XYZ file of C-alpha atoms in Angstrom:
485
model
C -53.107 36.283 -17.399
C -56.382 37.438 -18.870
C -57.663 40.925 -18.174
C -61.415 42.173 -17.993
C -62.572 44.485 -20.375
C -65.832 44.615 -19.869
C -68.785 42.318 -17.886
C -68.993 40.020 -20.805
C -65.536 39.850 -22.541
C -61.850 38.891 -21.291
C -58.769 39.733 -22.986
C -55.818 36.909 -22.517
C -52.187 38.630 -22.077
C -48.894 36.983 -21.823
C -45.424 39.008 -21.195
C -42.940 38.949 -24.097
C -39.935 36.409 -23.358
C -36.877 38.825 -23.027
C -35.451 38.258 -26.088
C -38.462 39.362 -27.638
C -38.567 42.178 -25.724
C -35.272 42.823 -27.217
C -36.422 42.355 -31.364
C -39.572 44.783 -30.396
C -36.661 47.957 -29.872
C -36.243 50.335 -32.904
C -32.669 49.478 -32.667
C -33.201 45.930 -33.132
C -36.756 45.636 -35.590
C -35.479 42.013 -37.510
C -37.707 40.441 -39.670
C -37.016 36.392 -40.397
C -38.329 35.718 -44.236
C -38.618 32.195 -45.692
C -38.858 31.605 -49.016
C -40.031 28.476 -50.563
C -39.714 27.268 -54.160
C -42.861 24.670 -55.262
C -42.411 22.214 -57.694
C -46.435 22.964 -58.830
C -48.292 26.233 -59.102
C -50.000 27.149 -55.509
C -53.595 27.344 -55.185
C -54.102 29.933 -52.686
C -57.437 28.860 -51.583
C -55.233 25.642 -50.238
C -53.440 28.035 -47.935
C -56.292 29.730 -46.736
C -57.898 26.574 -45.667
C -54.813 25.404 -43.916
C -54.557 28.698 -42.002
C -58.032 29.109 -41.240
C -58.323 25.503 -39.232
C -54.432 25.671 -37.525
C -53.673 29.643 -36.446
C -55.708 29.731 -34.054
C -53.907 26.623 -32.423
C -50.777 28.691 -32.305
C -50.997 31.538 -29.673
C -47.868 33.306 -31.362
C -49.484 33.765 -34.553
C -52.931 34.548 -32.942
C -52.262 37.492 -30.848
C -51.028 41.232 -31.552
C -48.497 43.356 -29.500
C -50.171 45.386 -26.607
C -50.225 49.415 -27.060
C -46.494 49.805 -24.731
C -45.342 46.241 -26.608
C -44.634 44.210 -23.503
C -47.252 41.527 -23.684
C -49.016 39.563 -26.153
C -52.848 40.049 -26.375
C -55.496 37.143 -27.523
C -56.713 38.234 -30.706
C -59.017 37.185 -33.965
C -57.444 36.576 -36.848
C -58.575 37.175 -40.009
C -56.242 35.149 -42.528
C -57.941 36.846 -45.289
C -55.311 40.301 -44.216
C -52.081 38.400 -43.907
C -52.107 36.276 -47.017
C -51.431 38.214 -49.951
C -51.444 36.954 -53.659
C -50.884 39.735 -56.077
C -52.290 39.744 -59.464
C -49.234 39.795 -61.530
C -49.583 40.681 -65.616
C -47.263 38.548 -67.099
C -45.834 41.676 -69.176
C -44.465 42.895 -65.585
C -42.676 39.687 -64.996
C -40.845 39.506 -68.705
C -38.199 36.973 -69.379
C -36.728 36.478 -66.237
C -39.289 35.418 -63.349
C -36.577 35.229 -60.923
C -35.500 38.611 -61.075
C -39.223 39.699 -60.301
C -39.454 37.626 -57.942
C -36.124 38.775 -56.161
C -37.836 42.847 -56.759
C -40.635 41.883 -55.244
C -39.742 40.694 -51.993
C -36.585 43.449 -51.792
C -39.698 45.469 -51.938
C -41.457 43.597 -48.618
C -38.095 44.551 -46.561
C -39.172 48.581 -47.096
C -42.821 47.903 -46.113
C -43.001 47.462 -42.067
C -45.694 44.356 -40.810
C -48.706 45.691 -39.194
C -48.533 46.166 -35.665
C -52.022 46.445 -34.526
C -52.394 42.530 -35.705
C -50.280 39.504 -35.611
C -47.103 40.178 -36.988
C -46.696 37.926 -40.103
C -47.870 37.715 -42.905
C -47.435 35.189 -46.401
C -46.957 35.959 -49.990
C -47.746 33.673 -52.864
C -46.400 34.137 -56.539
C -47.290 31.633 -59.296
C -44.287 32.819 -61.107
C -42.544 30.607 -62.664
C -38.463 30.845 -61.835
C -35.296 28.078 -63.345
C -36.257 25.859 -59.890
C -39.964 26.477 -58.893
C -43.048 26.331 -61.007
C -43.888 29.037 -58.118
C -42.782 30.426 -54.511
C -44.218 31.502 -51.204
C -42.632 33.867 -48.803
C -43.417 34.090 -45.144
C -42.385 37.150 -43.254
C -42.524 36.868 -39.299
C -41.269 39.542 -36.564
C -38.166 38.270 -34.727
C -39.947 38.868 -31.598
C -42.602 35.374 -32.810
C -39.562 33.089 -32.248
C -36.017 32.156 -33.966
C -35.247 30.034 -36.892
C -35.509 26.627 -34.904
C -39.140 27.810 -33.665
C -40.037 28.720 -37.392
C -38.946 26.009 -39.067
C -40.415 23.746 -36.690
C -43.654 25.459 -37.446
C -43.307 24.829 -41.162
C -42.052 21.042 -40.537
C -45.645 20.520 -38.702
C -47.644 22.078 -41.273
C -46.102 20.062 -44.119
C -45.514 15.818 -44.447
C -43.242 13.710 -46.689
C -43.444 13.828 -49.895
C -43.136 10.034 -50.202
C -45.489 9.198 -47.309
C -48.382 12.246 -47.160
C -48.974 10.515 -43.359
C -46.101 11.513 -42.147
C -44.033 14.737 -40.782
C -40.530 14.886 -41.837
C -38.992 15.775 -38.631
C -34.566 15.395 -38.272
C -33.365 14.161 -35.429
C -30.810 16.102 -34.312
C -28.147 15.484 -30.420
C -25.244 17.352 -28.930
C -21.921 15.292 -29.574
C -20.396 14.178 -26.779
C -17.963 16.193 -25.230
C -16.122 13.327 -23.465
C -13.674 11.264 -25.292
C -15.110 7.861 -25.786
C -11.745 6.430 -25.134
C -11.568 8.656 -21.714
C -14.811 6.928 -20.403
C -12.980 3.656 -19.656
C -9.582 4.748 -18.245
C -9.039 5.347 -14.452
C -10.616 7.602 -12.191
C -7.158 9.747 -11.915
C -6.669 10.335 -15.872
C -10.307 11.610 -15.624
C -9.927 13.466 -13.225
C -6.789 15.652 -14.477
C -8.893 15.766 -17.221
C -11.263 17.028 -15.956
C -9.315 20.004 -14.126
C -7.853 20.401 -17.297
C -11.027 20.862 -19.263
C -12.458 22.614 -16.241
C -9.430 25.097 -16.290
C -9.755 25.918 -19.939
C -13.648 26.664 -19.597
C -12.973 29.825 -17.433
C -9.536 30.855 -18.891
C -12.263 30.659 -22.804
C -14.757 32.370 -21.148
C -13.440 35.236 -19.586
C -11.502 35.735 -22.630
C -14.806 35.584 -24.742
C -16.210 37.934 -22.445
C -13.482 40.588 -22.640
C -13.275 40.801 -26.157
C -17.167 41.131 -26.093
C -17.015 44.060 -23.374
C -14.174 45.239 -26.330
C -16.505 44.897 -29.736
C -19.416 46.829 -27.471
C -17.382 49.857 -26.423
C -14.659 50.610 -29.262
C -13.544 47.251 -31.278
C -14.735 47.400 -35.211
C -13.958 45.104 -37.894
C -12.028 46.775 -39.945
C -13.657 48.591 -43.107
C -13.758 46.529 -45.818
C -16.324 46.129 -48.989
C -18.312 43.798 -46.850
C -18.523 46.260 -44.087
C -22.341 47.815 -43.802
C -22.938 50.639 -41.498
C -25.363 51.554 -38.778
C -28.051 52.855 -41.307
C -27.594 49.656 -43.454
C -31.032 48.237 -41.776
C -32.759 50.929 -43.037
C -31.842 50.096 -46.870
C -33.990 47.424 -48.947
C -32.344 43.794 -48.660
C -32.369 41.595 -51.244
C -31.536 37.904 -51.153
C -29.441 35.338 -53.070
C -29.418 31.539 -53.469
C -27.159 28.958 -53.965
C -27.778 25.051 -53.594
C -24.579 22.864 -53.562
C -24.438 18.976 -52.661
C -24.619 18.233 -49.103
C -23.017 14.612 -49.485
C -19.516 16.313 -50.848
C -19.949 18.608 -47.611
C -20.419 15.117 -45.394
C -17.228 13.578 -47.290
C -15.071 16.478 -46.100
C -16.086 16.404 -42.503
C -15.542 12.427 -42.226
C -12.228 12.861 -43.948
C -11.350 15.966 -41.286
C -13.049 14.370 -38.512
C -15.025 17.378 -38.213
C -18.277 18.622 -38.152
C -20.654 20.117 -40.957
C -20.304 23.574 -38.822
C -16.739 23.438 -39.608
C -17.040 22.604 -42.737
C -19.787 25.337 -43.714
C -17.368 27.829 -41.952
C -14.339 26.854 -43.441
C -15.895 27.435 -46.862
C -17.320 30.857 -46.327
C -14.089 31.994 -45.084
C -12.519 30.582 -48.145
C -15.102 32.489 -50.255
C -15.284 35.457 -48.422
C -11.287 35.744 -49.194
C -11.707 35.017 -52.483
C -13.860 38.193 -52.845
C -12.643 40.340 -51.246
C -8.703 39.684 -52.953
C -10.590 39.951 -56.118
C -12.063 43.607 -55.285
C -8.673 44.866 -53.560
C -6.966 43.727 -56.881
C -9.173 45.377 -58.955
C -8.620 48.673 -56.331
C -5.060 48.010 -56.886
C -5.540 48.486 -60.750
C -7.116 51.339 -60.759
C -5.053 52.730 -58.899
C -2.026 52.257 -60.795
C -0.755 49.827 -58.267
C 1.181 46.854 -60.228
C 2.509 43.780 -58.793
C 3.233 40.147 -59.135
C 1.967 39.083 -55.603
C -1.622 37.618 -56.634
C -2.112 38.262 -52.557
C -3.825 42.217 -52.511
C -5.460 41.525 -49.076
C -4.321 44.135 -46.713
C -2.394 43.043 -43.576
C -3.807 42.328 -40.332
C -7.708 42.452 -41.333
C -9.953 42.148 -38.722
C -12.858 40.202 -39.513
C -15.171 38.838 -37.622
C -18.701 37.104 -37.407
C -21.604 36.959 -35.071
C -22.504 33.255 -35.236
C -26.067 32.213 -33.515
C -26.208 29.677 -31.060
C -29.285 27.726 -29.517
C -29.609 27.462 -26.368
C -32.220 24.666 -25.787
C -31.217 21.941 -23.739
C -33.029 19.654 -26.681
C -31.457 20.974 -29.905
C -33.280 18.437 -32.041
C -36.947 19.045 -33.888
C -40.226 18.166 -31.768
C -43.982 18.111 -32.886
C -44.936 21.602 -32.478
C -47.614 20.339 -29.449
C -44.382 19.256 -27.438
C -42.731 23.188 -28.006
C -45.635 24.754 -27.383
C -45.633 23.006 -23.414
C -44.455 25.447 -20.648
C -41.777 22.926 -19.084
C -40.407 21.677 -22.806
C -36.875 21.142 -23.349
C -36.918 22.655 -26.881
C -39.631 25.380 -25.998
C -41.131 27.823 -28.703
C -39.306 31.127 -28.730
C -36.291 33.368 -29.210
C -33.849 31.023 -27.086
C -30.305 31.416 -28.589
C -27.641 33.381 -28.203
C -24.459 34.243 -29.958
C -20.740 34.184 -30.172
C -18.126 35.745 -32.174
C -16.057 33.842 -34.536
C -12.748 35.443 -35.697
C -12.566 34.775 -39.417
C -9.285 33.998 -41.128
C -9.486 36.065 -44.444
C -6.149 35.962 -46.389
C -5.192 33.418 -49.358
C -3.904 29.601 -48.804
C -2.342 27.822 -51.526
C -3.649 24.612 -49.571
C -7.581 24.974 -49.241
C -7.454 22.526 -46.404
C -5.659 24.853 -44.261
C -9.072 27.211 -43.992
C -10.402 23.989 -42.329
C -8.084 23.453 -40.477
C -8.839 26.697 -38.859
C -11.937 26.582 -38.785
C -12.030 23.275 -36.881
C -9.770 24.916 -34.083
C -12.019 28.235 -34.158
C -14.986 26.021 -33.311
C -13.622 23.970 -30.802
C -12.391 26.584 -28.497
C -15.623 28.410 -28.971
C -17.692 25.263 -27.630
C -15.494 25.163 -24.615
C -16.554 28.351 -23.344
C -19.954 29.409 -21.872
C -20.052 33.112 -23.595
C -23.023 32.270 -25.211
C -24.883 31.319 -22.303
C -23.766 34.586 -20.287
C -24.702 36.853 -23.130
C -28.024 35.796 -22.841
C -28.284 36.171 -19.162
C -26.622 39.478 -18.853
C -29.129 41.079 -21.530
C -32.102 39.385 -19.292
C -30.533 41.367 -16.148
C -30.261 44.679 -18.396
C -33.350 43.910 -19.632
C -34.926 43.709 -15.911
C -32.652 46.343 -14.502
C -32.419 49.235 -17.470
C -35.578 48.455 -19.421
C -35.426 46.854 -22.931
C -33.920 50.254 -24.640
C -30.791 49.435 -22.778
C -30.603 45.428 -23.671
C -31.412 46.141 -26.989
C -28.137 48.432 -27.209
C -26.095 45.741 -25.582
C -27.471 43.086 -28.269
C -27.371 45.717 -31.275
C -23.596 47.236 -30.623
C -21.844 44.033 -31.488
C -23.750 43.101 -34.380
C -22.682 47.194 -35.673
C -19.058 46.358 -35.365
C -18.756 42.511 -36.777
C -18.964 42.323 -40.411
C -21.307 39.417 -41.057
C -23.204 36.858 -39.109
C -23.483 33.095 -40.533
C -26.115 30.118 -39.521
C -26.818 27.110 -40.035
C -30.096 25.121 -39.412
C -30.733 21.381 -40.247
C -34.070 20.844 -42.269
C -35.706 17.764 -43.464
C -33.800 15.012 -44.567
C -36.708 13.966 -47.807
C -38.361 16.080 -49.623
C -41.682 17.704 -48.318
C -45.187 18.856 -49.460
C -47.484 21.241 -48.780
C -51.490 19.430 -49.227
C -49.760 18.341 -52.530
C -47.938 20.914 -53.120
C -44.121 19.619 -52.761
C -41.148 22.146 -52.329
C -38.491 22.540 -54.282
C -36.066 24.123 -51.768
C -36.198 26.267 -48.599
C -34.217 29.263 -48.040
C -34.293 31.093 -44.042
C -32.806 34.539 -43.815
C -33.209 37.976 -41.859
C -33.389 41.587 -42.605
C -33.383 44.786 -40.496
C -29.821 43.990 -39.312
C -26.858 46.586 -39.180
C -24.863 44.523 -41.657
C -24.688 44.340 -45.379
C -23.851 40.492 -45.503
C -26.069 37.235 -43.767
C -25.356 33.798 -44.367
C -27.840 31.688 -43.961
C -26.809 27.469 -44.484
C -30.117 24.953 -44.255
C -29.986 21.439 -45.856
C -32.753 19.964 -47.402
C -33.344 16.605 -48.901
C -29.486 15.779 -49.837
C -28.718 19.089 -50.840
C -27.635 22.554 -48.701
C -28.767 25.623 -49.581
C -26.660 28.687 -48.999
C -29.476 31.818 -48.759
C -27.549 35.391 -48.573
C -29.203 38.869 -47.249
C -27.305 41.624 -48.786
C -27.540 45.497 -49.125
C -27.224 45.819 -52.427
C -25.425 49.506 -51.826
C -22.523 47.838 -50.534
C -22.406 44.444 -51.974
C -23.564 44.974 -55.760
C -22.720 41.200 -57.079
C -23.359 38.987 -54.133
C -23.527 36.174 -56.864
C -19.733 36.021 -57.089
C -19.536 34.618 -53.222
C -22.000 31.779 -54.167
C -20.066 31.394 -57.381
C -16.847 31.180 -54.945
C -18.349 29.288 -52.663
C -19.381 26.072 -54.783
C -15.443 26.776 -55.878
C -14.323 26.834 -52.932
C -15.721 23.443 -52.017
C -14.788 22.069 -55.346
C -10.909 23.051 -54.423
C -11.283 21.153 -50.947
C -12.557 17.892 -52.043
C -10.201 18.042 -55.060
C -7.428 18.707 -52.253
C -8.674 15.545 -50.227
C -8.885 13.607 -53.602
C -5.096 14.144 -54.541
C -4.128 12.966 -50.716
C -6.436 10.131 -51.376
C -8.234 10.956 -48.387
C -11.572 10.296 -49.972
């Protein structure tokens, strides 16, 4: 739609999808931050270059929020405001270029994006860090698009290391949610199958949606050390790295017969319990509470995690001209949803076991379509009761779980930036009501956990990486003994 201004000028407006809608509420202001290692110090006039010839191409990153922020308005961009390279004394960074580097962006999480122009900007510090000769963050509003959109912005904008011609873009399908073997057997086994399957979809769903209705009107986690607050979005966030080998993660799932999801989730819950037995052992101490039992996780803890879900029909990468097309299958935007995965926090003398569950958690959470309704059902709230009221609906869960996880598959060799290659890649969020994110994203053979913490609730989020790459250690050991491997 384009809207006259005057005789001679025409502003272009398009309406905000309705998740977007959603991420422009107080209640639900999230920022998505990427932040990229380089193997090579950055010359920023590179960047500028880059920007100067390809925002404009991109109506998301070339328009600005209306005054009542409901539609997107047309707008110049000067790329000189949203690219920022500090002049740093090296006195200020000291011995440890890391930890100014983690300061520094804590510090961008307290200092809002500017509204009255597109809302991202991109920070470049030739510091050098143990992995990167230097590193680049890019802050975005949620309301631009999700983590697929972004990354698929970043995978056009770069090419392969190996072969500067070419985009490294991973190809990426559904599984099949037949059985092969099921295909060729008779028309009756399929068919109680299919009632069967059929049956199980509704009883999972309305299930799903129950507990939902619960978490929004009463059901918290319980309150544990991981366990933020409502006012944790207001604190500064800081973020945490790990990178651990992607191929032992692929051995596990073709020993399991699982998938990577599983895997990644069966890991963090093995972590996560780690932790946390390690701080209620420590309360136990100084309390004066002795005992043998090396188990000091309370009984019955309820812990759970939002987990995001996308909801393109296409879930694999395409070249940024193919997203940006109205009738796409993997469109540009905020289209995902979420579900809630119950997390199975206690100690297991067999590390398989937290596989185990995992695999079973996942599989009864693809057969249900609570993803799919949660989406719809905050576009109707959205439509009926305005966007204050579907931004309540999306925020209340995310209050009462205690951590959300993702996971997003990135390119499979190593990329550059006009010569500049990258080191790693590491996605994450702030703004949220909770003091833990995990954020998974392979690149080139390796994974890279990325963590958002408060650092008022969680004071050594290096101990979960650190129990983390254990944790993994202990299941492929596991498989090793039962010469699975």
């Amino acid at each position: 739609m384009k809207v006259r201004i005057s005789k001679d000028e025409e502003v272009e407006e398009q309406p905000l999808s309705p998740m977007a809608r959603v991420f422009q509420s107080p209640e639900v202001d999230y920022c998505a931050v990427t932040i990229m290692g380089f193997k090579t110090k950055f010359c920023p006039d590179v960047l500028l270059d880059a920007l100067k010839q390809n925002v404009s191409k991109h109506p998301r990153f070339s328009t600005k929020l209306s005054e009542d922020g409901a539609k997107w308005i047309k707008t110049q961009v000067n790329v000189e405001d949203h690219v920022i390279v500090p002049n740093i004394d090296p006195e200020e960074i000291g011995e440890d270029g890391q930890s100014f580097v983690d300061d520094y962006i804590s510090r961008l999480t307290t200092i809002p994006l500017d509204r009255s122009r597109p809302l991202w900007d991109m920070h470049i510090l030739n510091v050098k860090t143990s992995d990167a000769e230097a590193v680049g963050v890019i802050r975005s509003h949620h309301s631009l698009g999700d983590g697929m959109s972004l990354i698929s912005l970043m995978l056009a904008c770069t090419h392969k290391t190996s072969d500067p011609d070419n985009t490294a873009i991973p190809s990426l399908k559904r599984r099949q949610t037949v059985p092969h073997g099921l295909i060729k057997q008779s028309w009756f086994l399929r068919f109680i199958f299919t009632v069967g399957s059929t049956t199980r979809l509704i009883w999972n769903t309305v299930v799903d949606m129950l507990l939902l209705l619960a978490t929004i009107l009463f059901l918290e986690d319980t309150k544990t050390p991981l366990k933020g607050g409502a006012d944790v979005g207001m604190n500064p966030t800081r973020f945490y790295r790990r990178t651990i080998s992607l191929d032992d993660i692929k051995l596990i799932k073709n020993s399991m017969n699982m998938t990577i999801n599983d895997v990644l989730l069966g890991v963090t819950q093995a972590a996560l319990s780690r932790y946390l037995n390690r701080l209620y052992g420590k309360k136990n101490e100084e309390e004066g509470v002795l005992t043998s039992n090396q188990n000091h996780l309370p009984s019955k803890l309820r812990f759970r995690a939002g987990c995001t879900v996308n909801l393109r029909s296409d879930i694999g990468f395409k070249p940024l001209a193919d997203m940006m097309t109205k009738d796409s299958k993997c469109r540009w935007g905020n289209y995902f949803s979420f579900i809630i995965l119950p997390f199975s926090i206690g100690l297991q003398t067999d590390p398989l076991v937290y596989l185990k569950i995992s695999k079973s958690t996942m599989a009864r959470k693809k057969h249900s379509y609570h993803a799919a309704l949660v989406y719809f059902i905050i576009k109707i709230i959205l439509k009926v009761f305005g966007a204050k009221a579907a931004a309540a609906i999306f925020n209340r869960p995310v209050v009462n779980l205690t951590t959300c996880v993702s996971n997003v598959i990135g390119p499979m060799e190593e990329i550059s930036f006009r010569g500049h290659p990258i080191a790693y890649i590491a996605p994450s969020n702030y703004g949220q009501s909770q003091a833990l994110l995990v954020h998974y994203m392979s690149y080139a053979g390796k994974m890279i956990i990325s963590m958002a913490v408060d650092p008022t609730v969680i004071p050594d989020p290096h101990k979960i990486c650190d129990d983390m790459e254990e944790s993994l250690k202990d299941m492929k050991a596991a498989l090793s003994e039962r010469g699975l491997l």
